[in-house]
Coordinates of C-alpha atoms and ligand atoms in Angstrom, one line a residue:
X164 CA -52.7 -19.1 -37.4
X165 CA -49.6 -19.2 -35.2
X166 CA -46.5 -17.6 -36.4
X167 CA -43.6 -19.8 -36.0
X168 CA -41.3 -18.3 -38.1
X169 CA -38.1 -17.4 -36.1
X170 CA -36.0 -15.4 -38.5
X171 CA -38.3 -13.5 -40.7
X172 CA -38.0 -9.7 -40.7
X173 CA -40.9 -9.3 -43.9
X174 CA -42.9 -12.5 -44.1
X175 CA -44.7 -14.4 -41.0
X176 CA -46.1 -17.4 -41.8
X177 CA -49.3 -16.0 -39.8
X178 CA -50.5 -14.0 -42.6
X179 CA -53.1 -16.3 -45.3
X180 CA -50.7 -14.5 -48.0
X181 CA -47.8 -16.8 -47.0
X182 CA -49.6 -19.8 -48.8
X183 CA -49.5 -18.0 -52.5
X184 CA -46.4 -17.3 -52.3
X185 CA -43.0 -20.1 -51.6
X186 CA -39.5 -18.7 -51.0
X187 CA -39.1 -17.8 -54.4
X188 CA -40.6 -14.1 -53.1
X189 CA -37.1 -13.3 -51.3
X190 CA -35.5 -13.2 -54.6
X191 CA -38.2 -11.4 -56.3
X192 CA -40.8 -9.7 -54.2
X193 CA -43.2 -8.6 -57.0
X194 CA -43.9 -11.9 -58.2
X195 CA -47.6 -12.4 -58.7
X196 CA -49.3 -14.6 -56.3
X197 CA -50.7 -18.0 -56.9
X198 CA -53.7 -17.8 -54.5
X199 CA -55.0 -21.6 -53.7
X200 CA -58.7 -22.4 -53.8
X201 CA -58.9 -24.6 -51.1
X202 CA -56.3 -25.2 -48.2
X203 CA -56.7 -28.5 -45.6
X204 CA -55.7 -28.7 -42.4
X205 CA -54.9 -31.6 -40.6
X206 CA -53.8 -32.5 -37.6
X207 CA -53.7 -36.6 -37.9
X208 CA -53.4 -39.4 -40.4
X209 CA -56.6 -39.6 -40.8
X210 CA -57.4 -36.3 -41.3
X211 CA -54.6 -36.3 -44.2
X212 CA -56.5 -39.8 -45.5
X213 CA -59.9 -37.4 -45.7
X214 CA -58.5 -34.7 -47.7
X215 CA -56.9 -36.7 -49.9
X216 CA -59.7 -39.4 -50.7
X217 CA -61.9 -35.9 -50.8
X218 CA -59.4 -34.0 -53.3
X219 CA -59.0 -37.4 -55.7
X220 CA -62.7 -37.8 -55.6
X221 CA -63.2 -33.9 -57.1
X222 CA -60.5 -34.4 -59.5
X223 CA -58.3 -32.3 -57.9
X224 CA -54.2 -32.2 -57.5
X225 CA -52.9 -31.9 -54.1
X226 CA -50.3 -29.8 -53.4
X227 CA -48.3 -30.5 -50.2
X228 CA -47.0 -27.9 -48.0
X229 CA -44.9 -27.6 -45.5
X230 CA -43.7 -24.2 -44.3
X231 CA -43.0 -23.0 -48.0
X232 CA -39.0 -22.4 -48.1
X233 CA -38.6 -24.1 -51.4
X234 CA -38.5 -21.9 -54.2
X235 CA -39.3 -24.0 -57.3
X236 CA -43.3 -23.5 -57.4
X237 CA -43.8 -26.6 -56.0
X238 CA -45.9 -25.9 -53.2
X239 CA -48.5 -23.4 -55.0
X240 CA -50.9 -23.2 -57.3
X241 CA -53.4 -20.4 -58.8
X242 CA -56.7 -22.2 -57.4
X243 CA -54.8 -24.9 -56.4
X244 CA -55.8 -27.2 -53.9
X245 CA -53.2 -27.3 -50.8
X246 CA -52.8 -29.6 -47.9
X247 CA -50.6 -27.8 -45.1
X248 CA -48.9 -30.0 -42.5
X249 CA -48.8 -26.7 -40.5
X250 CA -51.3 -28.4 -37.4
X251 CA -49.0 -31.6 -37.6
X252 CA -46.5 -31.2 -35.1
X253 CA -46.0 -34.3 -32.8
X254 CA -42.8 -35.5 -31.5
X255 CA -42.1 -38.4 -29.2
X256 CA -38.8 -39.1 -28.2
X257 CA -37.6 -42.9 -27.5
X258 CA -34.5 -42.5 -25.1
X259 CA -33.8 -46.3 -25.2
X260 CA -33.8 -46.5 -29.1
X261 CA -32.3 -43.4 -29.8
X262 CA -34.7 -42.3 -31.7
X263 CA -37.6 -39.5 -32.3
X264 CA -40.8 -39.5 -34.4
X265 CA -42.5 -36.7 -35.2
X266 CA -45.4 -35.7 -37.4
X267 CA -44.5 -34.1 -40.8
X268 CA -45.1 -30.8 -39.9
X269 CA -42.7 -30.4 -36.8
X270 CA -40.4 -28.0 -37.3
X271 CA -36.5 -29.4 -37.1
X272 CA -35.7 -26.5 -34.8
X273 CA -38.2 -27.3 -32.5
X274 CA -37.7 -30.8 -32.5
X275 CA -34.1 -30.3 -31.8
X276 CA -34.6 -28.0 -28.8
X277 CA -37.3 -30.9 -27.5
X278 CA -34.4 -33.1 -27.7
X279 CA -31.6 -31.2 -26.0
X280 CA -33.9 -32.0 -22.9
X281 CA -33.3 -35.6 -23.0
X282 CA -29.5 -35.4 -23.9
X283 CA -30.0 -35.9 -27.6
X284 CA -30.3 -34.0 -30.7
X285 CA -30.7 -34.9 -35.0
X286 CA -27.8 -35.7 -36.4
X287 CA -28.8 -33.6 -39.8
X288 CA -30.7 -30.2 -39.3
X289 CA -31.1 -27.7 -41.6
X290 CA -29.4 -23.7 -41.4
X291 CA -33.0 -22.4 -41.1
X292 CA -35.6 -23.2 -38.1
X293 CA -38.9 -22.9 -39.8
X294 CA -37.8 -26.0 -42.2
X295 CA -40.6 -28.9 -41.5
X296 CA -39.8 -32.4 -41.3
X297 CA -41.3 -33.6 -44.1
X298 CA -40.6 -31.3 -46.4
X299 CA -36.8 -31.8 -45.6
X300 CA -37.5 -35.2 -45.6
X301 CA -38.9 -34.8 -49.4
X302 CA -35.8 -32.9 -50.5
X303 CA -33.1 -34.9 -48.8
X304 CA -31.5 -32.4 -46.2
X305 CA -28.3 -31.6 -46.0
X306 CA -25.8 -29.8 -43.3
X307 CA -22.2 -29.4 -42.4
X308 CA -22.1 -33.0 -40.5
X309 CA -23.8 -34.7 -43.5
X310 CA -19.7 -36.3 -44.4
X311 CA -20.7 -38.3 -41.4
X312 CA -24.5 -38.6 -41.0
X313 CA -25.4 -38.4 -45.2
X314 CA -28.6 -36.6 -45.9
X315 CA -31.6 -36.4 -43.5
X316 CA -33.4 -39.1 -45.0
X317 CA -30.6 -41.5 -44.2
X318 CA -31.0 -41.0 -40.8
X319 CA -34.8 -41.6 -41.1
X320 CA -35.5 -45.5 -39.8
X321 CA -39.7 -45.7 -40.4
X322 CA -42.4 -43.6 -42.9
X323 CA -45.7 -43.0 -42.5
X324 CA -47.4 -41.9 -45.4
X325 CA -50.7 -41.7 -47.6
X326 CA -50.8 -42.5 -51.1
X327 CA -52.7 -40.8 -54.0
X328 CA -55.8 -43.1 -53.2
X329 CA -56.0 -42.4 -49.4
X330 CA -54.2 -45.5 -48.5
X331 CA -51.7 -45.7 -45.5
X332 CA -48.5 -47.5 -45.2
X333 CA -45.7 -48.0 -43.2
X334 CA -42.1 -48.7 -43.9
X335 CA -38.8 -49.1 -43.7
X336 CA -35.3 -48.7 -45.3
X337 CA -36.3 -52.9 -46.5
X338 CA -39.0 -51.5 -48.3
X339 CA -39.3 -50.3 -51.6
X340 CA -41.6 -47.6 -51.2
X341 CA -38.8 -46.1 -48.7
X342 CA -36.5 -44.9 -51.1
X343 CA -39.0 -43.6 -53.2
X344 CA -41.2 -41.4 -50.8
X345 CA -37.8 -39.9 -49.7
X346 CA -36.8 -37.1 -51.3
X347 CA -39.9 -37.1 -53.6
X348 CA -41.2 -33.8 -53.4
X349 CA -44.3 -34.9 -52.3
X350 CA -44.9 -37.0 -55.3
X351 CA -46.0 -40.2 -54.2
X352 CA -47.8 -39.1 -51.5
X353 CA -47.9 -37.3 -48.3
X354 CA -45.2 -38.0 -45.0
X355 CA -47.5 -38.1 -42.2
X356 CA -45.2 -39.2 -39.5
X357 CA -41.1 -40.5 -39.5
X358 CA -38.8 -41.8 -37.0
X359 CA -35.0 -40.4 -36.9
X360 CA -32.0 -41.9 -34.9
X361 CA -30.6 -39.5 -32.9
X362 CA -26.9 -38.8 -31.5
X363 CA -26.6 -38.0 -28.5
X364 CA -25.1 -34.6 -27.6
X365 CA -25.3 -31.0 -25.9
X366 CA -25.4 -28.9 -28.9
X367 CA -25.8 -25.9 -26.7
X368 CA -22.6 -26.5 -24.7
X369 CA -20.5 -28.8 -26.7
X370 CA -17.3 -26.2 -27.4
X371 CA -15.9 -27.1 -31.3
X372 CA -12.3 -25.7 -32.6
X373 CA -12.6 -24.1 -36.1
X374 CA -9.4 -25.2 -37.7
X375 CA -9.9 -22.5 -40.6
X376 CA -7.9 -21.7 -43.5
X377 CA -8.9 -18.2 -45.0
X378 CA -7.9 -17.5 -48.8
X379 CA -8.1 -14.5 -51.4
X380 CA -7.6 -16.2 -54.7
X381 CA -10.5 -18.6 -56.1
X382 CA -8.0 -21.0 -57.2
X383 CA -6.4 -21.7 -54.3
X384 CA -10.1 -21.9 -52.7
X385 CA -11.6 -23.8 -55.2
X386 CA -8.3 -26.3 -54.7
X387 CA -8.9 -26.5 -51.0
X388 CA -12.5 -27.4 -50.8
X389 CA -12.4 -30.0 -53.3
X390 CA -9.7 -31.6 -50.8
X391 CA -12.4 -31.3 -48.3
X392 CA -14.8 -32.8 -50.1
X393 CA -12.8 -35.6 -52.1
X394 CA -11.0 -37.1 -48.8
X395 CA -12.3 -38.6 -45.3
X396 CA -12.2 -36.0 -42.7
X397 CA -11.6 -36.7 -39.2
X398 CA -13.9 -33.5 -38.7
X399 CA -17.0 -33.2 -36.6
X400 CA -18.4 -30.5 -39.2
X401 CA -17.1 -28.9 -42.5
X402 CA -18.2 -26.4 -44.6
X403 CA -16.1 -23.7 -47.3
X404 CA -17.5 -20.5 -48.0
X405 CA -16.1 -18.0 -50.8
X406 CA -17.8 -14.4 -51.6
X407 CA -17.4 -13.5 -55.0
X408 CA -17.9 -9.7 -55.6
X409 CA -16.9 -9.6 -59.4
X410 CA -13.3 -8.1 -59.4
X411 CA -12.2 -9.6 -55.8
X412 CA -13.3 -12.3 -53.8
X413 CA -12.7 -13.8 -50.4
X414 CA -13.0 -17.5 -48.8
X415 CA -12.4 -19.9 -46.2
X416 CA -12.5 -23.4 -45.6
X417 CA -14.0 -24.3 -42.2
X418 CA -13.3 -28.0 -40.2
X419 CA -14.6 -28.1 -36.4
X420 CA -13.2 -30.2 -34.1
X421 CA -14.3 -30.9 -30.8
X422 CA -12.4 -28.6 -28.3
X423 CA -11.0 -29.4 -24.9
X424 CA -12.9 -27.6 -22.6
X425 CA -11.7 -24.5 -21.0
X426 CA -13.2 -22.0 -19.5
X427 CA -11.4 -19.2 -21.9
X428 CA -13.0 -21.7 -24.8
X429 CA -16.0 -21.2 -22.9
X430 CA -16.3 -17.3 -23.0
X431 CA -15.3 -17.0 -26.5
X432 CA -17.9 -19.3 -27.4
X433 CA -20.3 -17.4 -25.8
X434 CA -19.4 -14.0 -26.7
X435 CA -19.1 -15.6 -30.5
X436 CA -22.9 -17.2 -30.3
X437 CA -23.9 -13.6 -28.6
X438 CA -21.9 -11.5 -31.8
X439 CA -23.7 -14.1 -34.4
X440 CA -26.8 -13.7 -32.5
X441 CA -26.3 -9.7 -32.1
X442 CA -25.8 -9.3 -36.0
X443 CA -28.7 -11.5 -36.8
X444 CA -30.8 -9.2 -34.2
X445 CA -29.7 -6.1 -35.8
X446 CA -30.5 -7.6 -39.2
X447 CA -33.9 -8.3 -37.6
X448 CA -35.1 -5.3 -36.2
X449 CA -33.3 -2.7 -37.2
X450 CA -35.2 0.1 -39.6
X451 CA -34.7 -1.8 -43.4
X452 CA -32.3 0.3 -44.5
X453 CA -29.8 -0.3 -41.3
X454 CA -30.8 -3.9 -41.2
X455 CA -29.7 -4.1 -45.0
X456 CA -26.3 -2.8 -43.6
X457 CA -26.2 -5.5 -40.8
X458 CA -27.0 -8.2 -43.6
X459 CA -23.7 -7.5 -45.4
X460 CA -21.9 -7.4 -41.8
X461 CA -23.8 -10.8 -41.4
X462 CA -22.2 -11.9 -44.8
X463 CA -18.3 -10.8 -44.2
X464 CA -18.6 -12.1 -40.6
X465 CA -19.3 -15.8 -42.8
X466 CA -16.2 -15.4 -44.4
X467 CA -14.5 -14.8 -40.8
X468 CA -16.2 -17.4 -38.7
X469 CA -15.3 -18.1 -35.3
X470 CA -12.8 -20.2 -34.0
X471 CA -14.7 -21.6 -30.9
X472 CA -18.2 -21.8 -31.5
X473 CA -20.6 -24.4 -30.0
X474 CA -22.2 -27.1 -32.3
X475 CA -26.2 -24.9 -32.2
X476 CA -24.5 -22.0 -34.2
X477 CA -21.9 -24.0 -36.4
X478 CA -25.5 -25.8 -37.9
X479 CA -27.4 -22.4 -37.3
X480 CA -24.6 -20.3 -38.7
X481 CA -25.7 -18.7 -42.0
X482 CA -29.6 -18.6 -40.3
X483 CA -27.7 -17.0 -37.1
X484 CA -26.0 -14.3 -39.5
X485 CA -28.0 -12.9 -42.4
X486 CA -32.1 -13.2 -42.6
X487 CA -32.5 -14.0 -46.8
X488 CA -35.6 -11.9 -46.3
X489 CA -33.8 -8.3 -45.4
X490 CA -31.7 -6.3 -47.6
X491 CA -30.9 -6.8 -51.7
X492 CA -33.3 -9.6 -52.9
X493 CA -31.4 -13.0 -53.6
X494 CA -32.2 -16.0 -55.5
X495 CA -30.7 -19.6 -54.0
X496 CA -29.2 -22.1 -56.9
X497 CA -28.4 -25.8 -55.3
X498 CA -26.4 -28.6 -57.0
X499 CA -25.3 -32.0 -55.5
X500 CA -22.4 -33.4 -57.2
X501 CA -20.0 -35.9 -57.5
X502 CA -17.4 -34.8 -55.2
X503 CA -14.6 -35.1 -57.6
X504 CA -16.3 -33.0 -60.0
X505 CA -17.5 -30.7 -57.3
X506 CA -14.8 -27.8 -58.6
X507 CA -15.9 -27.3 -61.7
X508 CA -19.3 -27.7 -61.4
X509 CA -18.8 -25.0 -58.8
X510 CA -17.0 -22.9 -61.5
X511 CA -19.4 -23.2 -63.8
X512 CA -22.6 -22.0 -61.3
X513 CA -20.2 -19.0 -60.9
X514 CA -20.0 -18.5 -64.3
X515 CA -23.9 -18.8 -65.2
X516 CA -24.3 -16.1 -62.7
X517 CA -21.2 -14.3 -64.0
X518 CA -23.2 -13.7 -67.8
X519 CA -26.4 -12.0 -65.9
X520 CA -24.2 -9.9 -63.7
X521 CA -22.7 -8.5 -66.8
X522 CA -26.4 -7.5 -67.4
X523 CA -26.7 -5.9 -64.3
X524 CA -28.6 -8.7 -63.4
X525 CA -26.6 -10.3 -60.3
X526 CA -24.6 -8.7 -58.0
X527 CA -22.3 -10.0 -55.1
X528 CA -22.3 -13.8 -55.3
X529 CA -21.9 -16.3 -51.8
X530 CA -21.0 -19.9 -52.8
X531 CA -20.8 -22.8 -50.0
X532 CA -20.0 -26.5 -50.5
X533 CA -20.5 -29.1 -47.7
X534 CA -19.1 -32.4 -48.0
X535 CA -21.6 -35.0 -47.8
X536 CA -21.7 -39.0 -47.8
X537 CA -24.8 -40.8 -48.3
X538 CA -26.1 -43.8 -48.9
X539 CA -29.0 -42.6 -50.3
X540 CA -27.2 -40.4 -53.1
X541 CA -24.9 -43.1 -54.0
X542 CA -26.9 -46.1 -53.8
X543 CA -25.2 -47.2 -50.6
X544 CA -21.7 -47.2 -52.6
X545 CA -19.1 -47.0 -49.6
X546 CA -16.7 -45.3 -52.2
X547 CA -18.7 -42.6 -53.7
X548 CA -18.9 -38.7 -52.5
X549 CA -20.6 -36.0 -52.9
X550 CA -21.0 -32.3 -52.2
X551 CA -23.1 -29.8 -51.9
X552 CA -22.7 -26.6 -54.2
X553 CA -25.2 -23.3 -52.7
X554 CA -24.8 -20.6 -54.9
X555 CA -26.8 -17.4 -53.4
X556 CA -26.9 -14.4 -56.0
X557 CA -27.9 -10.8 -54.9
X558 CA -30.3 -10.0 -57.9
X559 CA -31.5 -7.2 -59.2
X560 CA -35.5 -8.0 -60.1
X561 CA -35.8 -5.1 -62.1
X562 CA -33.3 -6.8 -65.0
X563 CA -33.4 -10.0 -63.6
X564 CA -36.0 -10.8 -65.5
X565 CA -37.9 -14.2 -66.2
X566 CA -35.4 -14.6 -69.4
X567 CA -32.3 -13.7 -68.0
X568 CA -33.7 -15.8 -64.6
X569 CA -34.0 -19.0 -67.0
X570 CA -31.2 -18.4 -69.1
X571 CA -29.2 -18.7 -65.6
X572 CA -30.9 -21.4 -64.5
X573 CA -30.6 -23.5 -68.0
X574 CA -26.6 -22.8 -67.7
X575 CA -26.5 -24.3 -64.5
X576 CA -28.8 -27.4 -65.1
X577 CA -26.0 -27.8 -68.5
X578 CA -23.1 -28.1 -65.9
X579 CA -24.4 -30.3 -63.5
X580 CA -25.8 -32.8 -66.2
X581 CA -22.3 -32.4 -67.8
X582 CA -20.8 -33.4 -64.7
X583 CA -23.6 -36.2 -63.3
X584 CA -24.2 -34.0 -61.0
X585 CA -28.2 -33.4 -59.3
X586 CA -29.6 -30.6 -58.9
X587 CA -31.1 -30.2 -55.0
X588 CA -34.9 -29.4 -56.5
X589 CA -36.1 -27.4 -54.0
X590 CA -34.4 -24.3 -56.1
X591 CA -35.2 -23.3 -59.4
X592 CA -34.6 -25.7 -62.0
X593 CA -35.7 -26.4 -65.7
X594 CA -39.4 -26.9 -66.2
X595 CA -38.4 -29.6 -68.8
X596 CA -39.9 -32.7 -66.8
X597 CA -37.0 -35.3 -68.5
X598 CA -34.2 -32.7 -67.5
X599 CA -35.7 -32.9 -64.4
X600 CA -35.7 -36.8 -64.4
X601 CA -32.2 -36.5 -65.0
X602 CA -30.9 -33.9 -62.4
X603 CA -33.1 -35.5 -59.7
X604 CA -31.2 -37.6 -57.0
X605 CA -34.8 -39.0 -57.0
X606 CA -35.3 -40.3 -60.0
X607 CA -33.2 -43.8 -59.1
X608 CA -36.2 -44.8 -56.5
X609 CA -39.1 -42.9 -58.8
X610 CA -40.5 -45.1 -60.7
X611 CA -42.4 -43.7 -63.9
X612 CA -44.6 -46.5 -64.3
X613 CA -47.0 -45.5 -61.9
X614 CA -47.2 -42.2 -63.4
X615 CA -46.2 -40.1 -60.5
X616 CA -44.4 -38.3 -62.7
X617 CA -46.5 -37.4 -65.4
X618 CA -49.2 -36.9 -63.0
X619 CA -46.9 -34.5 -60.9
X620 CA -45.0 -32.7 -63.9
X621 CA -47.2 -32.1 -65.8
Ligands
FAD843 C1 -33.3 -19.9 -45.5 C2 -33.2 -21.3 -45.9 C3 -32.3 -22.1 -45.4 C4 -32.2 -23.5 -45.8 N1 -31.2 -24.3 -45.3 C5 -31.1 -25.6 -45.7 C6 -30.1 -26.4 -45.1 O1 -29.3 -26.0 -44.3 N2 -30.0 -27.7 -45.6 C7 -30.9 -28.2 -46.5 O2 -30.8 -29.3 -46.9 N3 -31.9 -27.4 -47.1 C8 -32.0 -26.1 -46.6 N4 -33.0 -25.3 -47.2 C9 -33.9 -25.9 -48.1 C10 -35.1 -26.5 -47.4 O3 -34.6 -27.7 -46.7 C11 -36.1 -27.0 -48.4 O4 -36.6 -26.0 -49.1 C12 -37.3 -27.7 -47.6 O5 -38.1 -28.4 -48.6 C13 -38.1 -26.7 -46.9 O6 -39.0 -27.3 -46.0 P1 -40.4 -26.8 -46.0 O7 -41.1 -27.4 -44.8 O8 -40.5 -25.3 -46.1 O9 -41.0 -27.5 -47.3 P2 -41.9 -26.9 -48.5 O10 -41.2 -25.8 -49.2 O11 -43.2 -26.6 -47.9 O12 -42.0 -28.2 -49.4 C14 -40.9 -28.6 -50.2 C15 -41.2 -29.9 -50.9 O13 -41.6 -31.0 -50.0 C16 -42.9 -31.4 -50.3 N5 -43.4 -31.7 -48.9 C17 -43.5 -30.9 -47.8 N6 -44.0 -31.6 -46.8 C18 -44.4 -32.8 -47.3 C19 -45.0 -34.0 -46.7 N7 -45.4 -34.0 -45.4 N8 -45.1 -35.1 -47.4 C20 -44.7 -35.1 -48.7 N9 -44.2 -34.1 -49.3 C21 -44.0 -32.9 -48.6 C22 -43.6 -30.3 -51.0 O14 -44.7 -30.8 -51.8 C23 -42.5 -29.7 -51.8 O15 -42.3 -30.5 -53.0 C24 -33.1 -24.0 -46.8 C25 -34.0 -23.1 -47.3 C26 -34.1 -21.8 -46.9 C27 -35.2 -20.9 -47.5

C-alpha cells in the first residue's frame, strides 16, 4: 500500500499493522492490537455497495475506516470486518460553482493542495494532513476559521452514501438523511463521495497579522479566551493556547488578520513557515531521543506563534510543530461546548487530568479552544456559540493505566454533560451508549428508531 502519511516519524500507514491499531497507540504504544479478519477495498460506489451487501449477507458488522486518527476504538475490531476508503480518492473541482467533490477517502491535505491550483482552497481543514474526508466529515471538523465557516460538514452541499442494506442515496442539506449521515461516525452508513463550497484564496501566499496577547496566569487566560469565544470577531482565524506544567503555566490568545502586503511581511512569513517547518523536520528525523527534545521546542514555539504567518501554517500550525507520534506518549481529550460555558468546562478537563497527574499519571498538559459557529451544532440558531476545548496530556502508560485512563475520562464526560456541553467522539469517551447519546452533537439528527444505535453500540 502507499504511504501517505506526511508527519509520521513511528507509524506509516503502509504497514498492514496500521489497521489494528487507531490513534489511540500514540498515547499508549503497548496497547494490544485488534487485528481485523477481513479488510475491503474499494475504489467506487459500487465496489462499497458489494462489500456491504456481502458483509450484511454473512452477518457481519462493518467497520469504516478512514486513515485511523480517531482514538475511541471506533475503527477496529479483533476479527472485525473493515471497509477502508484508503483506494477512494477522487476530487473534481467545479470552478464556476465553487465547489469540489471528492471521494471519501481523499485526504483534506491533498485536496487542498489540488485546489490551490485553481485559486481556491476548503474553508475548514483539519491541523493534520492524513485526515480523510469522510471521516472528518463523520466527526464534524473543526479549525481556527470554523467562527466563520462552522464545522466541515456545514460547508458540505451534497452526500453520497450507502446504507446498511447496500442502498445508495443522494442528498442535500433539505434532506433528512443529511444531518444524520453527518457527523455519524459511520453509523448509518458509509460517505462514498461529498461536495464542499470552497473560498477562494492563496493560502500559500496570503500574509495574516497575529494580533496576540501572551499571558502567565490561567485566570487572566481562561478570562480572555472565553471573550474570544463568546463575541463576533472581525478575525480571519482564532485560536488560544495555554501549557499547563503543574506549578506554572503559560498562554496566548491568537486572532489573524489579513496583513497589508509588504515585502518585510513577506520574509518574515517565510522565515516563520521555514522555522515551523524546520522544528517539525527536526522532530521528524532527528535520532528519537533528539527529536523528543525538538517536540518540546515544537510545543513552547505554540505558546510563541508568529506574528506574520501565511494562512497554510496558521491551519497547519500544531501539525507544522510537534508530530503526536515522537517523544512522551499523549492522549487527546475533545469537548464542544456552549461557548458561554466554555471556561469552566475548560477548568474542569484541567482538573480531571490534574487527579491522575497527582498519580504520576499525566504530565505537562496543552489546552486549545477555537471558537466556532455552526449551524449544524446549534440547529441553525443564529445566536448560539460554541467552542472547542483540546486537552492533550503527556501520559505516562506505565501508571496511566486503563483505571486511572477511565476515571479521567468519566470526570470529563461529568463536566461537559454538567455544562450541555458535547463531547467531539473521535477521543475517548464513556463506553456507556446513553452517556454517549447525550454528549453526541449527533444524537439531535440520530434517530434511534432505526436502531443505528443499538446496532452500532452495542
Ligand atoms: C494529529 C491529529 C490532528 C487532528 N486535527 C484535527 C483538527 O484540526 N480538527 C478536527 O476537527 N479534528 C482533528 N483531528 C481529529 C480527526 O479529524 C478525526 O479523528 C477524524 O475522524 C480522522 O479522520 P480519519 O480519516 O482518520 O477517520 P477515522 O479515524 O478512520 O474514522 C473516524 C470515524 O469516522 C468514520 N468514518 C470514516 N470514514 C467514513 C466514511 N467514508 N463513511 C462513514 N463513516 C466514516 C469511522 O467509522 C469512525 O467512526 C485530529 C486528529 C489527529 C490524530
Amino acid at each position: 500500500m502507499r504511504d501517505r502519511s506526511v508527519g509520521h516519524r513511528a507509524f506509516s500507514h503502509a504497514e498492514l499493522s496500521w489497521l489494528a491499531y487507531d490513534w489511540e497507540r500514540v498515547g499508549d504504544p503497548d496497547v494490544a492490537p485488534r487485528w481485523p479478519f477481513k479488510v475491503f477495498l474499494p475504489r467506487s460506489t459500487e465496489d462499497v455497495v458489494r462489500a456491504v451487501r456481502e458483509a450484511a449477507a454473512a452477518g457481519e458488522k462493518l467497520i469504516v475506516r478512514g486513515s485511523g486518527h480517531s482514538s475511541n476504538r471506533l475503527v477496529t475490531g479483533e476479527g472485525g470486518t473493515v471497509l477502508l476508503t484508503e483506494l477512494m480518492d477522487r476530487v473534481e473541482v467545479d470552478e464556476r460553482a465553487s465547489t469540489c467533490t471528492m471521494q471519501a477517502g481523499a485526504r483534506l491535505l491533498d485536496v487542498d493542495q489540488r485546489l490551490a491550483r485553481h485559486g481556491f482552497g476548503l474553508k475548514v481543514v483539519g491541523d493534520h494532513g492524513d485526515i480523510t474526508a469522510g471521516g472528518f466529515a463523520s466527526v464534524g471538523g473543526i479549525s481556527p476559521a470554523s467562527h466563520r465557516f462552522g464545522l466541515f460538514v456545514d460547508t458540505v452541499t451534497q452526500l453520497e452514501y450507502v446504507d446498511h442494506a447496500g442502498k445508495v442515496h443522494r442528498c442535500g442539506p433539505g434532506d433528512e438523511a443529511f444531518r444524520r449521515v453527518l457527523a455519524g461516525l459511520g453509523r448509518y452508513g458509509v460517505i462514498t463521495e461529498l461536495t464542499v463550497e470552497l473560498q477562494r484564496i492563496d493560502k500559500q501566499r496570503t500574509v495574516l497579522r497575529n494580533d496576540r496577547v501572551l499571558t502567565g496566569t490561567f485566570a487572566d487566560f481562561l478570562a480572555r479566551a472565553e471573550e474570544l469565544v463568546c463575541n463576533p470577531d472581525p478575525a480571519l482565524y482564532a485560536r488560544a493556547f495555554w501549557v499547563d506544567l503543574g506549578k506554572a503555566g503559560y498562554g496566548q490568545i491568537s486572532r489573524y488578520h489579513l496583513a497589508r502586503k509588504r515585502p518585510d511581511r513577506v520574509l518574515r512569513s517565510r522565515l516563520a513557515a521555514g522555522y515551523q517547518r524546520l522544528i517539525g523536520a527536526a522532530v521528524t528525523n532527528l535520532p528519537p531521543a533528539a527529536g523528543a527534545i525538538a517536540k518540546y521546542a515544537g510545543v513552547a514555539a505554540m505558546v510563541l506563534p508568529p506574528i506574520y504567518p501565511t494562512v497554510e501554517r496558521v491551519e497547519r500550525f500544531a501539525d507544522d510543530l510537534a508530530d503526536a507520534t515522537v517523544g512522551g506518549p499523549t492522549r487527546m481529550f475533545i469537548a464542544i461546548a456552549p461557548a458561554e460555558a466554555a471556561a469552566d468546562v475548560a477548568r474542569g478537563m484541567l482538573e480531571a487530568c490534574g487527579a491522575a497527574r497527582e498519580a504520576g499519571a499525566v504530565g505537562p498538559v496543552a489546552l486549545y479552544l477555537k471558537p466556532i459557529r455552526s449551524p449544524y451544532l446549534s440547529g441553525d440558531r443564529d445566536d448560539v456559540r460554541h467552542a472547542e476545548i483540546t486537552v492533550t496530556a503527556t501520559v505516562d502508560p506505565a501508571t496511566m493505566t486503563e483505571s486511572v485512563l477511565s476515571t479521567v475520562v468519566e470526570r470529563i464526560d461529568d463536566v461537559a454533560l454538567a455544562h450541555r456541553a458535547f463531547r467531539y467522539l473521535h477521543t475517548r469517551t464513556s463506553e456507556d451508549p446513553q452517556r454517549r447519546r447525550w454528549l453526541d452533537p449527533n444524537a439531535r439528527y440520530g434517530s434511534d428508531e432505526e436502531g443505528a444505535e443499538a446496532r452500532w453500540w452495542a
